[in-house]
Every structure is written in C-alpha cells, then in structure tokens.
Amino acid sequence: RMLRAVRLAAKLNFSIDETAAAPIPELAPLLSSASSARLFDEILKIFLAGSAEKSFLLLEQYGLLDVLFADTAKALKTNQSGALRVMLLQAMRNTDSRIKSEKSVAPGFLFACLLWPAYCRELAILQLSGCEMSVAQQRASDRVTLRQIEQIALPRRFSIAMHEIWQLQTRFNQRQRKRVFRMLAHPRFRAAFDFLELRAFGAPELEEELAFWRQAQLASPEQLVQMIPAKKNSGQDNTDSASLPPKRVRRRSKPKPTSPAE
C-alpha cells in the first residue's frame, strides 16, 4: 500500500495526506518481508507510468528508496559533487518523455540507471583497494546485483543487459580504428551510447567523447577511417625512416670443403 500510494500520488499529481504519510518512513523496512518478485513488478509499475521523476523523489522523501535501493541511496548521499543525482534524475525525465511518446523503456536500461550510483561507488572502493580495472568492473557489477536481488528480483536477461551497458562505458575513450568499428557493431552500442548521454548531464567533461561517437554513428566506413588516424608503429612514432642507420647485412659464411676421408 505504501508503494501504491506513492505511485498514485505521482501519477495523478496528488499529495499524500500528512496523517497517512507520517508513518511511512517508520514502516518502510516492512518492504523487506515482501516478495522480491512482486517488488520487481511494483517497481516497473512505478517507473513506467509516466511519472518516474516524481515517483523517485517521493520514494526518497519517505525513506522507501533506502529500503528498495539501499546501495543507490547510500551512494547518492556520499556523492559530494552531486553528479550521480543529476544523471539519475535526468534518466527519470527521459523515461517519462519516452512513455508519453508511447515509446518502450527496456527494464535492463531502467535498472542500469537506478543502480549506476551503487555501481560507481563499489567500483571506486575496489579500485582504491588496488584491484585492476577490468576485474573491478566485473566484481562491482556482480556485487551490486547480488545485493540488489535480495530485495528486488531482477531477471537474468535484464541484469546481463545492465552489466553490458555499464562495462561498455569505459570503451568510449578507446578510439583506435579496430576498437571503434568493433564498438559500433556491438549489439548494446545504442543503449550504451544513450547511457553516455545521460552521464554527460552530470559530467560535462564527457561532451567531447559524446560528440565523437555521435558523429561516428553518422559517418560512412570510409569517412570513419579518415576521422581516426592510423596507429603508428611503436618505437618509430616521431622518427623519419630515412634518418635511421642502414641495417647491417649479415653474410652467411661458406661451408668449409670436406676432405674425401670425411
């Protein structure tokens, strides 16, 4: 009933009566005893009803976010720059816009947005402990997901999509020709690019990356080759081959003639 009250208040633009709203923060922990599969259905109803932004703010206001998405709530509170919150609220606005335009929203993408702050926090903790980036990414994805499904069931087909969207984010700054073509051909590229656009709302330094990949999608293969300079051979990046000393030719020694006895 608490979630239903939030969903209806956000969808119908109503306010919850103070008498009814007062006990919600105290009763919020009771959600932990609810079925995780049912909570998954409730979350989709809440965020795919065309009022995701307002629903998120109400969940936060009444302490329900701390129970439903504990890692995300903690990450938002400790993110001093506020960039994660800016990105997440923009994701909610974009979700509302798509619903109003009668476009679909993939649950994997929705959960990638909702759990991104938690993933970033876990990734930072692992990196501080000296964990290698590729290993840290995988561990952060797994840990955040395992903790989340204890509260809200997340079908594997959606968690796989979520993990791929997250892990593709570090590949946007890799612009070697082969990597760019491989990235553009990835089945999750478009979702990952849309996610990069959301991140740029909270991190303006990503605008240059965003502009490159936006242009790369519109370019033909020939134009894309021109956009990306060829990788130079290692050790000869700034050296003119004509100035190099000639290689010494090694002559093969003639075999000694053998005697008839031999």
PDB file of C-alpha atoms in Angstrom:
ATOM      1  CA  ARG A   1       0.000   0.000   0.000  1.00  0.00           C
ATOM      2  CA  MET A   2       2.901   2.362   0.652  1.00  0.00           C
ATOM      3  CA  LEU A   3       4.211   1.856  -2.894  1.00  0.00           C
ATOM      4  CA  ARG A   4       0.727   2.134  -4.330  1.00  0.00           C
ATOM      5  CA  ALA A   5       0.219   5.431  -2.507  1.00  0.00           C
ATOM      6  CA  VAL A   6       3.463   6.795  -3.969  1.00  0.00           C
ATOM      7  CA  ARG A   7       2.627   5.574  -7.473  1.00  0.00           C
ATOM      8  CA  LEU A   8      -0.874   7.067  -7.485  1.00  0.00           C
ATOM      9  CA  ALA A   9       0.262  10.343  -5.904  1.00  0.00           C
ATOM     10  CA  ALA A  10       2.945  10.753  -8.581  1.00  0.00           C
ATOM     11  CA  LYS A  11       0.767   9.639 -11.492  1.00  0.00           C
ATOM     12  CA  LEU A  12      -2.319  11.685 -10.567  1.00  0.00           C
ATOM     13  CA  ASN A  13      -0.325  14.628  -9.179  1.00  0.00           C
ATOM     14  CA  PHE A  14      -1.925  14.252  -5.759  1.00  0.00           C
ATOM     15  CA  SER A  15      -0.349  14.776  -2.362  1.00  0.00           C
ATOM     16  CA  ILE A  16      -0.448  12.136   0.350  1.00  0.00           C
ATOM     17  CA  ASP A  17      -2.364  13.215   3.439  1.00  0.00           C
ATOM     18  CA  GLU A  18       0.003  14.091   6.274  1.00  0.00           C
ATOM     19  CA  THR A  19      -1.715  11.661   8.651  1.00  0.00           C
ATOM     20  CA  ALA A  20      -1.244   8.796   6.179  1.00  0.00           C
ATOM     21  CA  ALA A  21       2.291   9.868   5.176  1.00  0.00           C
ATOM     22  CA  ALA A  22       3.704  10.290   8.688  1.00  0.00           C
ATOM     23  CA  PRO A  23       4.178   6.566   9.488  1.00  0.00           C
ATOM     24  CA  ILE A  24       5.627   5.625   6.075  1.00  0.00           C
ATOM     25  CA  PRO A  25       9.320   6.176   6.973  1.00  0.00           C
ATOM     26  CA  GLU A  26       8.875   4.090  10.100  1.00  0.00           C
ATOM     27  CA  LEU A  27       7.025   1.315   8.276  1.00  0.00           C
ATOM     28  CA  ALA A  28       9.303   1.327   5.199  1.00  0.00           C
ATOM     29  CA  PRO A  29      11.515  -1.566   6.498  1.00  0.00           C
ATOM     30  CA  LEU A  30       8.439  -3.828   6.264  1.00  0.00           C
ATOM     31  CA  LEU A  31       9.038  -3.912   2.494  1.00  0.00           C
ATOM     32  CA  SER A  32      11.968  -6.243   3.188  1.00  0.00           C
ATOM     33  CA  SER A  33       9.482  -9.008   4.006  1.00  0.00           C
ATOM     34  CA  ALA A  34       7.614  -8.605   0.708  1.00  0.00           C
ATOM     35  CA  SER A  35       8.179 -10.971  -2.204  1.00  0.00           C
ATOM     36  CA  SER A  36      11.166  -9.851  -4.300  1.00  0.00           C
ATOM     37  CA  ALA A  37       9.338 -10.860  -7.496  1.00  0.00           C
ATOM     38  CA  ARG A  38       6.310  -8.774  -6.526  1.00  0.00           C
ATOM     39  CA  LEU A  39       8.530  -5.793  -5.732  1.00  0.00           C
ATOM     40  CA  PHE A  40      10.080  -6.080  -9.200  1.00  0.00           C
ATOM     41  CA  ASP A  41       6.600  -5.784 -10.733  1.00  0.00           C
ATOM     42  CA  GLU A  42       5.789  -2.844  -8.459  1.00  0.00           C
ATOM     43  CA  ILE A  43       8.994  -1.028  -9.450  1.00  0.00           C
ATOM     44  CA  LEU A  44       8.132  -1.376 -13.145  1.00  0.00           C
ATOM     45  CA  LYS A  45       4.631  -0.024 -12.475  1.00  0.00           C
ATOM     46  CA  ILE A  46       6.045   2.927 -10.537  1.00  0.00           C
ATOM     47  CA  PHE A  47       8.741   3.964 -13.012  1.00  0.00           C
ATOM     48  CA  LEU A  48       6.954   3.121 -16.262  1.00  0.00           C
ATOM     49  CA  ALA A  49       3.737   5.018 -15.538  1.00  0.00           C
ATOM     50  CA  GLY A  50       4.945   8.332 -16.994  1.00  0.00           C
ATOM     51  CA  SER A  51       5.812   9.879 -13.637  1.00  0.00           C
ATOM     52  CA  ALA A  52       9.213   8.329 -12.878  1.00  0.00           C
ATOM     53  CA  GLU A  53      10.876  11.545 -11.710  1.00  0.00           C
ATOM     54  CA  LYS A  54       8.180  12.446  -9.214  1.00  0.00           C
ATOM     55  CA  SER A  55       7.945   8.829  -8.042  1.00  0.00           C
ATOM     56  CA  PHE A  56      11.685   8.729  -7.400  1.00  0.00           C
ATOM     57  CA  LEU A  57      11.537  11.927  -5.355  1.00  0.00           C
ATOM     58  CA  LEU A  58       8.625  10.594  -3.295  1.00  0.00           C
ATOM     59  CA  LEU A  59      10.395   7.282  -2.652  1.00  0.00           C
ATOM     60  CA  GLU A  60      13.384   9.292  -1.479  1.00  0.00           C
ATOM     61  CA  GLN A  61      11.281  11.644   0.634  1.00  0.00           C
ATOM     62  CA  TYR A  62       9.503   8.879   2.556  1.00  0.00           C
ATOM     63  CA  GLY A  63      12.570   6.694   3.126  1.00  0.00           C
ATOM     64  CA  LEU A  64      11.403   3.961   0.752  1.00  0.00           C
ATOM     65  CA  LEU A  65      14.430   4.332  -1.523  1.00  0.00           C
ATOM     66  CA  ASP A  66      16.704   3.370   1.392  1.00  0.00           C
ATOM     67  CA  VAL A  67      14.923   0.015   1.539  1.00  0.00           C
ATOM     68  CA  LEU A  68      14.280  -0.687  -2.141  1.00  0.00           C
ATOM     69  CA  PHE A  69      17.642   0.547  -3.474  1.00  0.00           C
ATOM     70  CA  ALA A  70      19.841   0.724  -0.384  1.00  0.00           C
ATOM     71  CA  ASP A  71      23.174   0.863  -2.248  1.00  0.00           C
ATOM     72  CA  THR A  72      21.941   3.593  -4.576  1.00  0.00           C
ATOM     73  CA  ALA A  73      20.582   5.681  -1.685  1.00  0.00           C
ATOM     74  CA  LYS A  74      23.914   5.381   0.134  1.00  0.00           C
ATOM     75  CA  ALA A  75      25.890   6.326  -2.989  1.00  0.00           C
ATOM     76  CA  LEU A  76      23.744   9.407  -3.623  1.00  0.00           C
ATOM     77  CA  LYS A  77      24.273  10.598  -0.051  1.00  0.00           C
ATOM     78  CA  THR A  78      28.062  10.220  -0.259  1.00  0.00           C
ATOM     79  CA  ASN A  79      28.499  11.668  -3.777  1.00  0.00           C
ATOM     80  CA  GLN A  80      29.730  15.164  -2.912  1.00  0.00           C
ATOM     81  CA  SER A  81      29.668  16.559  -6.465  1.00  0.00           C
ATOM     82  CA  GLY A  82      26.016  15.606  -6.935  1.00  0.00           C
ATOM     83  CA  ALA A  83      26.783  14.354 -10.457  1.00  0.00           C
ATOM     84  CA  LEU A  84      25.188  10.951  -9.853  1.00  0.00           C
ATOM     85  CA  ARG A  85      21.949  12.524  -8.682  1.00  0.00           C
ATOM     86  CA  VAL A  86      21.835  14.873 -11.685  1.00  0.00           C
ATOM     87  CA  MET A  87      22.321  11.924 -14.047  1.00  0.00           C
ATOM     88  CA  LEU A  88      19.694   9.780 -12.319  1.00  0.00           C
ATOM     89  CA  LEU A  89      17.023  12.479 -12.291  1.00  0.00           C
ATOM     90  CA  GLN A  90      17.668  13.162 -15.974  1.00  0.00           C
ATOM     91  CA  ALA A  91      17.226   9.444 -16.636  1.00  0.00           C
ATOM     92  CA  MET A  92      13.839   9.616 -14.914  1.00  0.00           C
ATOM     93  CA  ARG A  93      12.832  12.622 -17.027  1.00  0.00           C
ATOM     94  CA  ASN A  94      13.870  10.831 -20.213  1.00  0.00           C
ATOM     95  CA  THR A  95      11.863   7.792 -19.121  1.00  0.00           C
ATOM     96  CA  ASP A  96       8.777   9.951 -18.637  1.00  0.00           C
ATOM     97  CA  SER A  97       9.312  11.545 -22.032  1.00  0.00           C
ATOM     98  CA  ARG A  98       9.532   8.154 -23.764  1.00  0.00           C
ATOM     99  CA  ILE A  99       6.401   6.862 -22.035  1.00  0.00           C
ATOM    100  CA  LYS A 100       4.451   9.970 -23.033  1.00  0.00           C
ATOM    101  CA  SER A 101       5.664   9.490 -26.617  1.00  0.00           C
ATOM    102  CA  GLU A 102       4.439   5.871 -26.448  1.00  0.00           C
ATOM    103  CA  LYS A 103       7.962   4.511 -26.753  1.00  0.00           C
ATOM    104  CA  SER A 104       9.195   1.490 -24.853  1.00  0.00           C
ATOM    105  CA  VAL A 105      11.699   1.532 -21.998  1.00  0.00           C
ATOM    106  CA  ALA A 106      13.807  -1.599 -21.507  1.00  0.00           C
ATOM    107  CA  PRO A 107      13.844  -2.792 -17.875  1.00  0.00           C
ATOM    108  CA  GLY A 108      17.573  -3.542 -18.225  1.00  0.00           C
ATOM    109  CA  PHE A 109      18.240   0.092 -19.125  1.00  0.00           C
ATOM    110  CA  LEU A 110      15.985   1.353 -16.316  1.00  0.00           C
ATOM    111  CA  PHE A 111      17.814  -0.713 -13.703  1.00  0.00           C
ATOM    112  CA  ALA A 112      21.177   0.287 -15.202  1.00  0.00           C
ATOM    113  CA  CYS A 113      20.203   3.895 -14.389  1.00  0.00           C
ATOM    114  CA  LEU A 114      18.778   3.158 -10.946  1.00  0.00           C
ATOM    115  CA  LEU A 115      21.819   1.138  -9.856  1.00  0.00           C
ATOM    116  CA  TRP A 116      24.539   3.183 -11.586  1.00  0.00           C
ATOM    117  CA  PRO A 117      25.336   5.226  -8.428  1.00  0.00           C
ATOM    118  CA  ALA A 118      25.749   1.978  -6.484  1.00  0.00           C
ATOM    119  CA  TYR A 119      27.979   0.540  -9.207  1.00  0.00           C
ATOM    120  CA  CYS A 120      30.176   3.672  -9.297  1.00  0.00           C
ATOM    121  CA  ARG A 121      30.619   3.585  -5.526  1.00  0.00           C
ATOM    122  CA  GLU A 122      31.511  -0.100  -5.482  1.00  0.00           C
ATOM    123  CA  LEU A 123      33.910   0.362  -8.416  1.00  0.00           C
ATOM    124  CA  ALA A 124      35.700   3.210  -6.609  1.00  0.00           C
ATOM    125  CA  ILE A 125      36.070   1.090  -3.460  1.00  0.00           C
ATOM    126  CA  LEU A 126      37.589  -1.796  -5.438  1.00  0.00           C
ATOM    127  CA  GLN A 127      39.996   0.474  -7.305  1.00  0.00           C
ATOM    128  CA  LEU A 128      41.170   2.064  -4.058  1.00  0.00           C
ATOM    129  CA  SER A 129      41.973  -1.410  -2.789  1.00  0.00           C
ATOM    130  CA  GLY A 130      44.301  -1.884  -5.785  1.00  0.00           C
ATOM    131  CA  CYS A 131      42.000  -4.002  -7.927  1.00  0.00           C
ATOM    132  CA  GLU A 132      42.715  -3.916 -11.678  1.00  0.00           C
ATOM    133  CA  MET A 133      40.100  -2.016 -13.699  1.00  0.00           C
ATOM    134  CA  SER A 134      38.721  -4.924 -15.740  1.00  0.00           C
ATOM    135  CA  VAL A 135      38.480  -7.124 -12.646  1.00  0.00           C
ATOM    136  CA  ALA A 136      36.976  -4.297 -10.587  1.00  0.00           C
ATOM    137  CA  GLN A 137      34.259  -3.735 -13.194  1.00  0.00           C
ATOM    138  CA  GLN A 138      33.168  -7.353 -13.133  1.00  0.00           C
ATOM    139  CA  ARG A 139      33.261  -7.606  -9.352  1.00  0.00           C
ATOM    140  CA  ALA A 140      31.382  -4.325  -8.872  1.00  0.00           C
ATOM    141  CA  SER A 141      28.654  -5.456 -11.285  1.00  0.00           C
ATOM    142  CA  ASP A 142      28.273  -8.806  -9.550  1.00  0.00           C
ATOM    143  CA  ARG A 143      28.299  -7.425  -6.005  1.00  0.00           C
ATOM    144  CA  VAL A 144      25.750  -4.682  -6.683  1.00  0.00           C
ATOM    145  CA  THR A 145      23.447  -7.126  -8.476  1.00  0.00           C
ATOM    146  CA  LEU A 146      23.693  -9.842  -5.818  1.00  0.00           C
ATOM    147  CA  ARG A 147      22.867  -7.389  -3.047  1.00  0.00           C
ATOM    148  CA  GLN A 148      20.000  -5.866  -5.035  1.00  0.00           C
ATOM    149  CA  ILE A 149      18.247  -9.138  -5.893  1.00  0.00           C
ATOM    150  CA  GLU A 150      17.973  -9.895  -2.182  1.00  0.00           C
ATOM    151  CA  GLN A 151      15.402  -7.079  -2.126  1.00  0.00           C
ATOM    152  CA  ILE A 152      14.081  -6.857  -5.688  1.00  0.00           C
ATOM    153  CA  ALA A 153      14.191  -9.798  -8.086  1.00  0.00           C
ATOM    154  CA  LEU A 154      15.962  -8.887 -11.312  1.00  0.00           C
ATOM    155  CA  PRO A 155      15.642 -11.495 -14.090  1.00  0.00           C
ATOM    156  CA  ARG A 156      18.964 -12.551 -15.573  1.00  0.00           C
ATOM    157  CA  ARG A 157      18.103 -11.303 -19.072  1.00  0.00           C
ATOM    158  CA  PHE A 158      17.829  -7.781 -17.635  1.00  0.00           C
ATOM    159  CA  SER A 159      20.884  -7.974 -15.371  1.00  0.00           C
ATOM    160  CA  ILE A 160      23.049  -9.137 -18.319  1.00  0.00           C
ATOM    161  CA  ALA A 161      21.933  -6.129 -20.375  1.00  0.00           C
ATOM    162  CA  MET A 162      22.600  -3.853 -17.401  1.00  0.00           C
ATOM    163  CA  HIS A 163      26.139  -5.202 -16.930  1.00  0.00           C
ATOM    164  CA  GLU A 164      26.975  -4.772 -20.621  1.00  0.00           C
ATOM    165  CA  ILE A 165      25.762  -1.168 -20.624  1.00  0.00           C
ATOM    166  CA  TRP A 166      27.955  -0.404 -17.601  1.00  0.00           C
ATOM    167  CA  GLN A 167      31.069  -2.126 -18.893  1.00  0.00           C
ATOM    168  CA  LEU A 168      30.854  -0.536 -22.332  1.00  0.00           C
ATOM    169  CA  GLN A 169      31.176   2.917 -20.760  1.00  0.00           C
ATOM    170  CA  THR A 170      34.958   2.572 -20.360  1.00  0.00           C
ATOM    171  CA  ARG A 171      35.340   1.722 -24.063  1.00  0.00           C
ATOM    172  CA  PHE A 172      34.113   5.088 -25.280  1.00  0.00           C
ATOM    173  CA  ASN A 173      37.548   6.639 -24.717  1.00  0.00           C
ATOM    174  CA  GLN A 174      39.251   3.964 -26.837  1.00  0.00           C
ATOM    175  CA  ARG A 175      39.424   5.330 -30.368  1.00  0.00           C
ATOM    176  CA  GLN A 176      41.734   3.036 -32.275  1.00  0.00           C
ATOM    177  CA  ARG A 177      40.196   2.071 -35.611  1.00  0.00           C
ATOM    178  CA  LYS A 178      39.564  -1.565 -34.819  1.00  0.00           C
ATOM    179  CA  ARG A 179      38.088  -0.742 -31.417  1.00  0.00           C
ATOM    180  CA  VAL A 180      35.789   1.947 -32.837  1.00  0.00           C
ATOM    181  CA  PHE A 181      34.396  -0.342 -35.550  1.00  0.00           C
ATOM    182  CA  ARG A 182      34.004  -3.166 -33.027  1.00  0.00           C
ATOM    183  CA  MET A 183      32.208  -0.835 -30.604  1.00  0.00           C
ATOM    184  CA  LEU A 184      29.782   0.421 -33.261  1.00  0.00           C
ATOM    185  CA  ALA A 185      28.926  -3.175 -34.171  1.00  0.00           C
ATOM    186  CA  HIS A 186      28.213  -4.197 -30.565  1.00  0.00           C
ATOM    187  CA  PRO A 187      24.550  -5.228 -30.007  1.00  0.00           C
ATOM    188  CA  ARG A 188      24.318  -2.955 -26.949  1.00  0.00           C
ATOM    189  CA  PHE A 189      26.052   0.034 -28.532  1.00  0.00           C
ATOM    190  CA  ARG A 190      22.939   2.189 -28.894  1.00  0.00           C
ATOM    191  CA  ALA A 191      21.836   1.591 -25.303  1.00  0.00           C
ATOM    192  CA  ALA A 192      25.375   2.271 -24.062  1.00  0.00           C
ATOM    193  CA  PHE A 193      25.531   5.493 -26.090  1.00  0.00           C
ATOM    194  CA  ASP A 194      22.181   6.680 -24.690  1.00  0.00           C
ATOM    195  CA  PHE A 195      23.594   5.950 -21.245  1.00  0.00           C
ATOM    196  CA  LEU A 196      26.698   8.013 -22.059  1.00  0.00           C
ATOM    197  CA  GLU A 197      24.410  10.916 -22.972  1.00  0.00           C
ATOM    198  CA  LEU A 198      22.786  10.668 -19.543  1.00  0.00           C
ATOM    199  CA  ARG A 199      26.165  10.608 -17.811  1.00  0.00           C
ATOM    200  CA  ALA A 200      27.167  13.787 -19.642  1.00  0.00           C
ATOM    201  CA  PHE A 201      24.397  15.699 -17.836  1.00  0.00           C
ATOM    202  CA  GLY A 202      26.282  15.213 -14.585  1.00  0.00           C
ATOM    203  CA  ALA A 203      29.790  15.181 -16.079  1.00  0.00           C
ATOM    204  CA  PRO A 204      30.248  17.913 -18.756  1.00  0.00           C
ATOM    205  CA  GLU A 205      33.787  16.667 -19.433  1.00  0.00           C
ATOM    206  CA  LEU A 206      32.191  13.787 -21.373  1.00  0.00           C
ATOM    207  CA  GLU A 207      30.860  16.145 -24.048  1.00  0.00           C
ATOM    208  CA  GLU A 208      33.907  15.690 -26.285  1.00  0.00           C
ATOM    209  CA  GLU A 209      33.539  11.893 -26.170  1.00  0.00           C
ATOM    210  CA  LEU A 210      29.838  12.235 -26.818  1.00  0.00           C
ATOM    211  CA  ALA A 211      30.399  14.440 -29.876  1.00  0.00           C
ATOM    212  CA  PHE A 212      32.875  11.963 -31.385  1.00  0.00           C
ATOM    213  CA  TRP A 213      30.569   8.961 -31.053  1.00  0.00           C
ATOM    214  CA  ARG A 214      27.558  10.925 -32.249  1.00  0.00           C
ATOM    215  CA  GLN A 215      29.497  11.806 -35.403  1.00  0.00           C
ATOM    216  CA  ALA A 216      30.873   8.270 -35.741  1.00  0.00           C
ATOM    217  CA  GLN A 217      27.351   6.853 -36.000  1.00  0.00           C
ATOM    218  CA  LEU A 218      26.528   9.147 -38.928  1.00  0.00           C
ATOM    219  CA  ALA A 219      29.789   8.612 -40.830  1.00  0.00           C
ATOM    220  CA  SER A 220      30.320   6.042 -43.563  1.00  0.00           C
ATOM    221  CA  PRO A 221      33.106   3.476 -43.050  1.00  0.00           C
ATOM    222  CA  GLU A 222      35.346   5.493 -45.391  1.00  0.00           C
ATOM    223  CA  GLN A 223      34.668   8.740 -43.515  1.00  0.00           C
ATOM    224  CA  LEU A 224      35.240   6.987 -40.211  1.00  0.00           C
ATOM    225  CA  VAL A 225      38.657   5.816 -41.350  1.00  0.00           C
ATOM    226  CA  GLN A 226      39.545   9.437 -42.148  1.00  0.00           C
ATOM    227  CA  MET A 227      38.319  10.554 -38.716  1.00  0.00           C
ATOM    228  CA  ILE A 228      40.614   8.144 -36.889  1.00  0.00           C
ATOM    229  CA  PRO A 229      44.355   8.444 -37.599  1.00  0.00           C
ATOM    230  CA  ALA A 230      46.174   5.193 -38.221  1.00  0.00           C
ATOM    231  CA  LYS A 231      48.095   3.792 -35.302  1.00  0.00           C
ATOM    232  CA  LYS A 232      51.810   4.404 -35.661  1.00  0.00           C
ATOM    233  CA  ASN A 233      54.365   1.663 -35.202  1.00  0.00           C
ATOM    234  CA  SER A 234      55.762   1.542 -31.722  1.00  0.00           C
ATOM    235  CA  GLY A 235      59.256   2.928 -31.368  1.00  0.00           C
ATOM    236  CA  GLN A 236      59.066   4.928 -34.630  1.00  0.00           C
ATOM    237  CA  ASP A 237      56.327   7.435 -33.845  1.00  0.00           C
ATOM    238  CA  ASN A 238      58.495  10.550 -34.273  1.00  0.00           C
ATOM    239  CA  THR A 239      61.356   9.213 -36.357  1.00  0.00           C
ATOM    240  CA  ASP A 240      61.902   9.599 -40.074  1.00  0.00           C
ATOM    241  CA  SER A 241      62.853   6.230 -41.552  1.00  0.00           C
ATOM    242  CA  ALA A 242      65.351   7.939 -43.881  1.00  0.00           C
ATOM    243  CA  SER A 243      67.407   9.117 -40.907  1.00  0.00           C
ATOM    244  CA  LEU A 244      67.802   5.651 -39.483  1.00  0.00           C
ATOM    245  CA  PRO A 245      71.191   3.976 -39.955  1.00  0.00           C
ATOM    246  CA  PRO A 246      71.186   1.204 -42.577  1.00  0.00           C
ATOM    247  CA  LYS A 247      70.738  -2.250 -41.202  1.00  0.00           C
ATOM    248  CA  ARG A 248      73.887  -4.300 -41.138  1.00  0.00           C
ATOM    249  CA  VAL A 249      73.703  -7.160 -43.585  1.00  0.00           C
ATOM    250  CA  ARG A 250      74.925 -10.349 -42.106  1.00  0.00           C
ATOM    251  CA  ARG A 251      76.676 -12.566 -44.641  1.00  0.00           C
ATOM    252  CA  ARG A 252      76.383 -16.265 -44.363  1.00  0.00           C
ATOM    253  CA  SER A 253      79.758 -17.999 -44.080  1.00  0.00           C
ATOM    254  CA  LYS A 254      80.593 -20.518 -46.749  1.00  0.00           C
ATOM    255  CA  PRO A 255      80.893 -24.083 -45.527  1.00  0.00           C
ATOM    256  CA  LYS A 256      84.420 -25.429 -45.411  1.00  0.00           C
ATOM    257  CA  PRO A 257      85.227 -28.048 -48.085  1.00  0.00           C
ATOM    258  CA  THR A 258      85.332 -31.533 -46.715  1.00  0.00           C
ATOM    259  CA  SER A 259      88.108 -33.974 -47.433  1.00  0.00           C
ATOM    260  CA  PRO A 260      87.424 -37.299 -49.177  1.00  0.00           C
ATOM    261  CA  ALA A 261      88.104 -39.082 -45.900  1.00  0.00           C
ATOM    262  CA  GLU A 262      85.334 -37.149 -44.208  1.00  0.00           C
TER     263      GLU A 262
END
